[in-house]
Tab-separated table of C-alpha atoms in Angstrom:
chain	number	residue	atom	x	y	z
U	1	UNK	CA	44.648	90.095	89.441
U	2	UNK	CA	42.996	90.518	87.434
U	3	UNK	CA	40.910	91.253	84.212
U	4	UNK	CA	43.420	91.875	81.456
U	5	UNK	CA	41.800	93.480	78.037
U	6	UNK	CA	42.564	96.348	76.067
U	7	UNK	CA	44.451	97.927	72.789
U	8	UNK	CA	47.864	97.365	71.851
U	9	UNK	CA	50.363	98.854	70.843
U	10	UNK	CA	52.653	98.557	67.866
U	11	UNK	CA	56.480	97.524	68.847
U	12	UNK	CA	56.346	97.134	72.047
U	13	UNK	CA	56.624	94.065	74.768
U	14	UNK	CA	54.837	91.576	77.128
U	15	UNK	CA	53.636	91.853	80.620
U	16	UNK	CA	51.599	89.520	82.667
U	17	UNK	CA	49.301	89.146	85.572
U	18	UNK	CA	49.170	87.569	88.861
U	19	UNK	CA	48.138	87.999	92.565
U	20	UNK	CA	49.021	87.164	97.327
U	21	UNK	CA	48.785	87.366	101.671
U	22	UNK	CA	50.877	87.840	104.392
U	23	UNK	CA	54.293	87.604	104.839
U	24	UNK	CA	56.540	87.373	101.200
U	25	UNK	CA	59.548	85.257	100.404
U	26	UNK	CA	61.899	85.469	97.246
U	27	UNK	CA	62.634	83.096	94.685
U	28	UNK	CA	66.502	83.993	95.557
U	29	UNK	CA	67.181	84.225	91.023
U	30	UNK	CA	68.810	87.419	90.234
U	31	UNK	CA	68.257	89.383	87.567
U	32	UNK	CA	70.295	91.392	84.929
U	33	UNK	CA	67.542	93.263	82.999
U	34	UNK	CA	65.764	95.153	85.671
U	35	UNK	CA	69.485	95.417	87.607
U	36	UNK	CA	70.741	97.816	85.359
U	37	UNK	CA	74.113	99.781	86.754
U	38	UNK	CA	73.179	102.870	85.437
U	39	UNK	CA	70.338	104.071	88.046
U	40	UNK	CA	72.490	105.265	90.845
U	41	UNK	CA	71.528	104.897	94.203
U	42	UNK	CA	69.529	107.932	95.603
U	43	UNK	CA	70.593	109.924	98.928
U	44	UNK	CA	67.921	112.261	98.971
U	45	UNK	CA	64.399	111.936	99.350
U	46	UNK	CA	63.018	108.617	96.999
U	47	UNK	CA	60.186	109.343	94.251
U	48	UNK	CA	58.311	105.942	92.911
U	49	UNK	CA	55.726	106.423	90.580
U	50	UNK	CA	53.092	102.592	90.847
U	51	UNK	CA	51.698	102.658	87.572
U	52	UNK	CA	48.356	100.063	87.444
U	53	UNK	CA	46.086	98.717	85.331
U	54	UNK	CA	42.181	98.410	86.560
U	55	UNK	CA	43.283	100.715	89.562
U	56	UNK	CA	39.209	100.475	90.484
U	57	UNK	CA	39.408	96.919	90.736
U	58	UNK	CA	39.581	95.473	94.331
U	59	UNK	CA	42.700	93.700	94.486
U	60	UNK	CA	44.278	96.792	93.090
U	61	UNK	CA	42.645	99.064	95.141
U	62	UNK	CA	44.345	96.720	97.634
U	63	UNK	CA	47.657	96.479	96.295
U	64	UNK	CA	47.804	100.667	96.037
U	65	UNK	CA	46.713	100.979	99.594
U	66	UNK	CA	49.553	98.772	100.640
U	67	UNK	CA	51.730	100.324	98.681
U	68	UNK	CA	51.243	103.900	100.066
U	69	UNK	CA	51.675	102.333	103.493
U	70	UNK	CA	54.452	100.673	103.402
U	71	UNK	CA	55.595	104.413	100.943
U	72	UNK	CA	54.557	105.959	104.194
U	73	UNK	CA	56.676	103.474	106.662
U	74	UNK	CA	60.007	104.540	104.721
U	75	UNK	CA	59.505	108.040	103.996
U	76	UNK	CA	58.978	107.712	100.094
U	77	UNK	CA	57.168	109.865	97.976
U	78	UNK	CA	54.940	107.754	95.752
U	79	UNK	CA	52.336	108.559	93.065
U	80	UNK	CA	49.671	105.947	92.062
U	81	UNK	CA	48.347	106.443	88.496
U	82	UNK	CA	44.766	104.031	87.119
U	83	UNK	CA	45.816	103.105	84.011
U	84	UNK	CA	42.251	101.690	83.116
U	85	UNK	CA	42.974	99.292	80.193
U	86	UNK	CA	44.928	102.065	77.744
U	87	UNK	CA	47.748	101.244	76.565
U	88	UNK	CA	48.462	104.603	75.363
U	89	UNK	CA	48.040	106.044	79.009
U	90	UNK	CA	50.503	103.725	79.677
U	91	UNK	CA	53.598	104.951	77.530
U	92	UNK	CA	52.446	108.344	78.225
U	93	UNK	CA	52.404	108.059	82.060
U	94	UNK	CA	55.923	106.111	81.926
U	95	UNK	CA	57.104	109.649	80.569
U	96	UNK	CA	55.368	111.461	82.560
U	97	UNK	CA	57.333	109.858	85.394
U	98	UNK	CA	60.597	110.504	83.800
U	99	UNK	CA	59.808	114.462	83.205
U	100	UNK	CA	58.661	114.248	86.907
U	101	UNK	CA	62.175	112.756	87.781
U	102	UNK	CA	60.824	109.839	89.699
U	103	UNK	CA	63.859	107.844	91.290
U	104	UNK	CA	61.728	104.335	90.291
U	105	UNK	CA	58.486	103.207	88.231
U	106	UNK	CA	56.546	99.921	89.102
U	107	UNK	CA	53.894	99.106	86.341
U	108	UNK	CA	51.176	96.716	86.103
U	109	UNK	CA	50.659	96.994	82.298
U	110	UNK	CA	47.149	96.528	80.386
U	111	UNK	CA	48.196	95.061	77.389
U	112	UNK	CA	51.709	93.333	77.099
U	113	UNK	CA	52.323	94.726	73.777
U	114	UNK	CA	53.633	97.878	75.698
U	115	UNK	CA	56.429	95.939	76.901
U	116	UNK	CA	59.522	96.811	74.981
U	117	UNK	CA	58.894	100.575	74.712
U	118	UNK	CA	58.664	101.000	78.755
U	119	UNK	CA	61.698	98.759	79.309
U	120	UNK	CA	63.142	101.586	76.616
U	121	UNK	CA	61.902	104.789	78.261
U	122	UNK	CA	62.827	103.760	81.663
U	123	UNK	CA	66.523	102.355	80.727
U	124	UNK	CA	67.032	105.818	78.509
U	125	UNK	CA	66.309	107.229	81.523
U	126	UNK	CA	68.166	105.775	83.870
U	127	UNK	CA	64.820	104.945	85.782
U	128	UNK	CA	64.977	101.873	87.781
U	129	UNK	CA	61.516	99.806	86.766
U	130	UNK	CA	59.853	96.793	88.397
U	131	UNK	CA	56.321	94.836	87.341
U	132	UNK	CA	53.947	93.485	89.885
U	133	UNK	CA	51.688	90.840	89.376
U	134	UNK	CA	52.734	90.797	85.382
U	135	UNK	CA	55.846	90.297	83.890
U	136	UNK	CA	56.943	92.242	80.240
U	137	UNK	CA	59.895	91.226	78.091
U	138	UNK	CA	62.237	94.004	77.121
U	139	UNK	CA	62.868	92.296	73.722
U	140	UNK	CA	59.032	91.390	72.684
U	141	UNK	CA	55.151	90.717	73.004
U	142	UNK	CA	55.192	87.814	74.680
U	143	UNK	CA	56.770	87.148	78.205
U	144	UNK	CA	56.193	83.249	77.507
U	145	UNK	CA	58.688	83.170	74.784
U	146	UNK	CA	61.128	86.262	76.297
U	147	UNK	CA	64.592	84.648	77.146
U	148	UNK	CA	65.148	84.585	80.649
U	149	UNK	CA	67.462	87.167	81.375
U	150	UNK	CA	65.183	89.709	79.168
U	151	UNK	CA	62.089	89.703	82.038
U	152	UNK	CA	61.114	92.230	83.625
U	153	UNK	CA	61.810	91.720	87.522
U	154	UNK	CA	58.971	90.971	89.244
U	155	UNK	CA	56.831	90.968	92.437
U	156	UNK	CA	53.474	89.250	92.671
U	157	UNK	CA	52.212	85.076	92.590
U	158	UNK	CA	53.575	81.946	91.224
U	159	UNK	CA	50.761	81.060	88.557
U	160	UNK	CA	51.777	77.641	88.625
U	161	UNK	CA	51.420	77.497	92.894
U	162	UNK	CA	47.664	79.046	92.397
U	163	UNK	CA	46.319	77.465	89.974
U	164	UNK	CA	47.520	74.237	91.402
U	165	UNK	CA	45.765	75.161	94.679
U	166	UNK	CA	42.515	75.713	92.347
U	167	UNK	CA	42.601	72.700	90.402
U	168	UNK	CA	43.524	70.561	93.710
U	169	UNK	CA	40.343	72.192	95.405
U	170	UNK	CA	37.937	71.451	92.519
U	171	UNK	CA	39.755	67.837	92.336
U	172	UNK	CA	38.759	67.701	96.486
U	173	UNK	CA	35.236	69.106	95.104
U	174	UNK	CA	34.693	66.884	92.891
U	175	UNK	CA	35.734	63.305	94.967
U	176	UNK	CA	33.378	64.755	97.321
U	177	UNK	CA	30.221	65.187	95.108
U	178	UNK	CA	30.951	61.787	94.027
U	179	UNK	CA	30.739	62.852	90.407
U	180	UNK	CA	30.981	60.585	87.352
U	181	UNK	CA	33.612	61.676	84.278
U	182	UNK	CA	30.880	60.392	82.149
U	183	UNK	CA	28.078	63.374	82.237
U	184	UNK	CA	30.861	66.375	83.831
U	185	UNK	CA	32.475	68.836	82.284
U	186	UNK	CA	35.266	71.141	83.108
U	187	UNK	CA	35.477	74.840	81.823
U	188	UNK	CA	39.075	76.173	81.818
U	189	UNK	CA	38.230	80.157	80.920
U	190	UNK	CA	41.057	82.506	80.348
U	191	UNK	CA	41.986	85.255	77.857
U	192	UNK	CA	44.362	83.424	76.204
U	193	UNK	CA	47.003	85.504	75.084
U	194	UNK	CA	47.421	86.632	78.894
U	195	UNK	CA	51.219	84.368	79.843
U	196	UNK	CA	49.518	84.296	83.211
U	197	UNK	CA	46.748	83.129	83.011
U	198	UNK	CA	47.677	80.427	80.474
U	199	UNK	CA	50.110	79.264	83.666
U	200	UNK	CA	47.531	79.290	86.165
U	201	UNK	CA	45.237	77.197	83.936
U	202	UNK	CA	47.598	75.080	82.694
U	203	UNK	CA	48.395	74.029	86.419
U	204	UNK	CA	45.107	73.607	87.259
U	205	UNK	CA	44.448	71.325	84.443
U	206	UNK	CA	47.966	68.990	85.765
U	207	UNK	CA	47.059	69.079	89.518
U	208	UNK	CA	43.069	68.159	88.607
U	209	UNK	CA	43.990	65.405	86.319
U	210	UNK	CA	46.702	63.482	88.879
U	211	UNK	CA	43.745	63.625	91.534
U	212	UNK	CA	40.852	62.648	89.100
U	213	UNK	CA	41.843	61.426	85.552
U	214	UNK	CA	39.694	61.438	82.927
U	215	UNK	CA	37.124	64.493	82.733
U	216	UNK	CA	36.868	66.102	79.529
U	217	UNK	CA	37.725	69.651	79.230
U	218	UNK	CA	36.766	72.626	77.216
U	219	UNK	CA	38.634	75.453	76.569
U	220	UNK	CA	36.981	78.999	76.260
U	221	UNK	CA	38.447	82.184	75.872
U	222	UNK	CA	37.733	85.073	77.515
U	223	UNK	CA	38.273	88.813	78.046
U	224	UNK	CA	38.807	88.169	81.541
U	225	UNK	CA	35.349	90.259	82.739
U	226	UNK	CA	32.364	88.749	84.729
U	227	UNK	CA	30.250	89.532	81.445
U	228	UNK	CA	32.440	88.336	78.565
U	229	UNK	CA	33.159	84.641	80.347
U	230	UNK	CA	29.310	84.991	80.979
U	231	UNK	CA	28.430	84.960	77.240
U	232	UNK	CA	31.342	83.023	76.310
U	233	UNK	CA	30.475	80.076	78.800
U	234	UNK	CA	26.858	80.329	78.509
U	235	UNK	CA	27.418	79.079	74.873
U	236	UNK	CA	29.601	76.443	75.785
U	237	UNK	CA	26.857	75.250	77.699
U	238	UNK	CA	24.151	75.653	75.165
U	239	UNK	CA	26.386	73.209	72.791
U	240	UNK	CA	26.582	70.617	75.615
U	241	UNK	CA	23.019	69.903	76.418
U	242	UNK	CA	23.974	66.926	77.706
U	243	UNK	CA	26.359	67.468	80.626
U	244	UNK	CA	24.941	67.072	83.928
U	245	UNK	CA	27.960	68.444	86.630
U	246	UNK	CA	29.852	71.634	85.662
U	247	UNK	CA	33.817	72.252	87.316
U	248	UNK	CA	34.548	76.155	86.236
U	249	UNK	CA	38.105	77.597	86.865
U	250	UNK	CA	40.113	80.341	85.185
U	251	UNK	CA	42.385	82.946	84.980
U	252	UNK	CA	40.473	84.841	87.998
U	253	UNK	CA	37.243	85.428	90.035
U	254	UNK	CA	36.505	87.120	86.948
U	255	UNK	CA	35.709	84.160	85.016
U	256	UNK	CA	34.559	81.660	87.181
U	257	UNK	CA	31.847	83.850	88.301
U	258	UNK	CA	31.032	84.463	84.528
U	259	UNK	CA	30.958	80.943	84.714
U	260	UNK	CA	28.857	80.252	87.990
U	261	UNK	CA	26.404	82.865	86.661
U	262	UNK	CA	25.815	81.686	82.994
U	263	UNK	CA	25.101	77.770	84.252
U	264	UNK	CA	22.915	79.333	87.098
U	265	UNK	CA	20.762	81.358	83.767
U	266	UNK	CA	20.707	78.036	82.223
U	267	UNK	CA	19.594	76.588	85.057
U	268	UNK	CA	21.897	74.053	86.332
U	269	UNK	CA	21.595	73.761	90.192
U	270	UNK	CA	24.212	74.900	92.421
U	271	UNK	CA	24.820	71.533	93.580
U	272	UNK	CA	25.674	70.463	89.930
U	273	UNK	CA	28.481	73.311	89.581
U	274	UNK	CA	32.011	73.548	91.176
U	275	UNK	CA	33.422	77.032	90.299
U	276	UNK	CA	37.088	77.479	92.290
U	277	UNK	CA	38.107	81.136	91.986
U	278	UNK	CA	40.782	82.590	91.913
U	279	UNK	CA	41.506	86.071	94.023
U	280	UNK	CA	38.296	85.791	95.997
U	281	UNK	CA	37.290	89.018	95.968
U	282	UNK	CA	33.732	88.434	93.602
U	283	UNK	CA	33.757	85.024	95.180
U	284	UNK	CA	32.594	86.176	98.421
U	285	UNK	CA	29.970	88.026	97.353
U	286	UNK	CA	28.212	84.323	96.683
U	287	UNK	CA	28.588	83.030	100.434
U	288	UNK	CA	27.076	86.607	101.898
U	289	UNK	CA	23.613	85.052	102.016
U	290	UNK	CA	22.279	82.093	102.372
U	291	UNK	CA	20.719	81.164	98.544
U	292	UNK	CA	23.315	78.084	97.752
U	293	UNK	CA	26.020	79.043	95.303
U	294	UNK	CA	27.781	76.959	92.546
U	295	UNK	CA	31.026	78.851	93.800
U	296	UNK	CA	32.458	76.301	96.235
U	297	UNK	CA	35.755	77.750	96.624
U	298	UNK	CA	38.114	80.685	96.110
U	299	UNK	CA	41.840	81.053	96.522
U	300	UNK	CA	42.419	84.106	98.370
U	301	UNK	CA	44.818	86.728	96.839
U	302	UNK	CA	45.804	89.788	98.798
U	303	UNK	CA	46.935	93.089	96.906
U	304	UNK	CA	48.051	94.920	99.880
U	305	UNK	CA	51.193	92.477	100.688
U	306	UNK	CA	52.362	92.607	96.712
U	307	UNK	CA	52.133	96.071	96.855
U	308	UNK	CA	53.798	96.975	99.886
U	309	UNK	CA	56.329	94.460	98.616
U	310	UNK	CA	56.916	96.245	95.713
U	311	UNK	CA	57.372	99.279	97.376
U	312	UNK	CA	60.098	97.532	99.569
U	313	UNK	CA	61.786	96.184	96.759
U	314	UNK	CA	62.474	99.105	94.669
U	315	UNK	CA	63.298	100.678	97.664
U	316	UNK	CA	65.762	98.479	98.530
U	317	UNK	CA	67.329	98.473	94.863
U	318	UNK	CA	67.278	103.229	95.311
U	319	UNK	CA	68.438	103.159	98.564
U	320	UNK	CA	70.957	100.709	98.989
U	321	UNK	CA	71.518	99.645	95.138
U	322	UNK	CA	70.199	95.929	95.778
U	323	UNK	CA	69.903	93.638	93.041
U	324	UNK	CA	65.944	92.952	92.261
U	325	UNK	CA	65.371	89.684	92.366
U	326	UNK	CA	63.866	88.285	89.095
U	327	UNK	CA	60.736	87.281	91.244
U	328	UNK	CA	58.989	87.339	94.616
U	329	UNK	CA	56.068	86.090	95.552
U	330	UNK	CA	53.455	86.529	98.474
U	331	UNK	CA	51.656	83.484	99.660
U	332	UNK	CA	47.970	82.542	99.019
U	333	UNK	CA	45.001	80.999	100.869
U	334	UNK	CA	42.154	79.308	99.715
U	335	UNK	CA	38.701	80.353	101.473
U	336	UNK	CA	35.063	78.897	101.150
U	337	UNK	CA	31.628	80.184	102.633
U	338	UNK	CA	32.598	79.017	106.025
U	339	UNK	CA	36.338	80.662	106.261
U	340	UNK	CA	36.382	83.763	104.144
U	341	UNK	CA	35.612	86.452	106.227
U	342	UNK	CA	38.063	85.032	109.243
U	343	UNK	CA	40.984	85.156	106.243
U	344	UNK	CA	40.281	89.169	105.892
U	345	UNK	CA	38.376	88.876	102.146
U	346	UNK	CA	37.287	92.270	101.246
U	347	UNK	CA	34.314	91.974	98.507
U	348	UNK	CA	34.279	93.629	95.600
């Protein structure tokens, strides 16, 4: 999952990010807003339409490949549209799906402003719709403050389970450097009006702190991009002259290799940084030689098992008029220089 950025647009709702491997289990909550009576189960031939944001991105590239194969496993006709980051192109391929009478639309949205207005086009419709790795609110902007029952199903990662997992592994880390609170700092770097990513953070903050109290931490927002955590952080460092060890996490690999990067230009050693990512996927591309990297860790993320997921589950909802549930999630791994390429990472 994961760089989030982009326009918005007026009056419409909140989706979010998030990312997984192997096999997937469900939450078991049911759901009444992606449920809706009115899409009628399909005897014929099934048309999805898997809408995504940052389609050129590797986990996405991931997630559409497993899609299509798991499409291709139950004789379903799907279409994969690259939404890029426009928000536009988003309402605009949501109808496109309609006039092309698909059965079922899953959506990764860009911005989550879009929200409302694609919970609107595809319940007009009669269009069943699911999210992956982001959820949207059918009543507003902001899935963090969207009452329960008005989320958008969906199928993708528990933000609180991974960034636990990230801020245990930088807690590990850090007990192992034999670090003092004193001269460390921790950089928490997330676009901040991304639900996600605020959860992931947030959980890495809670499972750091019960393992090793007392390090300060800073805040920085982000776009979610290698380049714009990279100038963000870089300052961030320039105002803390003073700070000897660095711990980076964030909403994705995104940042924390923003991160990693900027402290290596200021030049803080690689055994003065933990970065933890999250996804893996730019990670990896630190542990492919053998020049010693401030990225100690990454939690693995795998597109292919969300998407083919997602596939399943609307699916299952056409076919045989199963409830969605309100989430599933795939599992997660976390992966170092010594394990990644045994868990199946794919670099970016």
């Amino acid at each position: 999952m994961f760089r989030t950025h982009g326009s918005r647009a007026a009056g419409a709702a909140a989706l979010l990010l998030t990312l997984g491997l192997a096999t997937a289990c469900s939450t078991g909550q049911e759901s009444t807003s992606g449920s809706d009576a009115s899409v009628a189960p399909v005897s014929g031939k099934i048309s999805i339409t898997y809408l995504q944001k940052q389609g050129d991105q590797e986990y996405f590239v991931g997630e559409a490949a497993g899609a299509k194969a798991k499409a291709a496993e139950l004789g379903v006709d799907l279409k994969v549209v690259n939404l890029g980051n426009d928000a536009n192109k988003t309402v605009s391929e949501v109808q496109s799906a309609v006039a092309q009478k698909s059965n079922g639309v899953i959506i990764v949205v860009p911005d989550p402003a879009v929200g409302p207005q694609v919970v609107q086009t595809a319940k007009d419709a009669k269009v069943a719709l699911l999210t992956s790795d982001d959820q949207i609110c059918a009543t507003g902007p902001d899935p963090s403050s969207c009452a329960k029952e008005s989320l958008v199903p969906r199928i993708g990662f528990s933000g609180a389970q991974m960034g636990g997992e990230v801020g245990k592994r930088a807690a590990e880390e850090y007990k192992k450097a034999g670090w003092s609170a004193a001269d460390t700092r921790i950089v928490s770097a997330w676009k901040q009006d991304v639900t996600v990513c605020g959860d992931r953070v947030k959980a890495a903050k809670d499972a750091f702190n019960a393992a090793v109290p007392g390090v300060q931490n800073i805040d920085v927002a982000t776009d979610n991009t290698p380049t714009g955590a990279q100038d963000k952080i870089a300052a961030t460092v320039t105002a803390n002259q003073g700070v000897k060890h660095w711990v980076v996490w964030g909403c994705n690999d995104e940042n924390v290799q923003g991160g990693v990067t900027a402290l290596q230009n200021a030049g803080v050693s690689a055994d003065n940084v933990i970065g933890v990512g999250l996804g893996a996927y730019l990670a990896c591309k630190n542990w492919s030689g053998d020049k010693p990297s401030g990225m100690k860790a990454a939690l693995f993320i795998n597109g292919k098992d969300v998407g083919a997921l997602a596939v399943q589950t609307m699916y299952d909802k056409l076919k045989n008029s199963k409830d969605f549930p309100a989430e599933a999630f795939a599992p997660t791994t976390m992966v170092d220089a010594s394990t990644w390429k045994s868990a199946g990472v794919t670099c970016s």
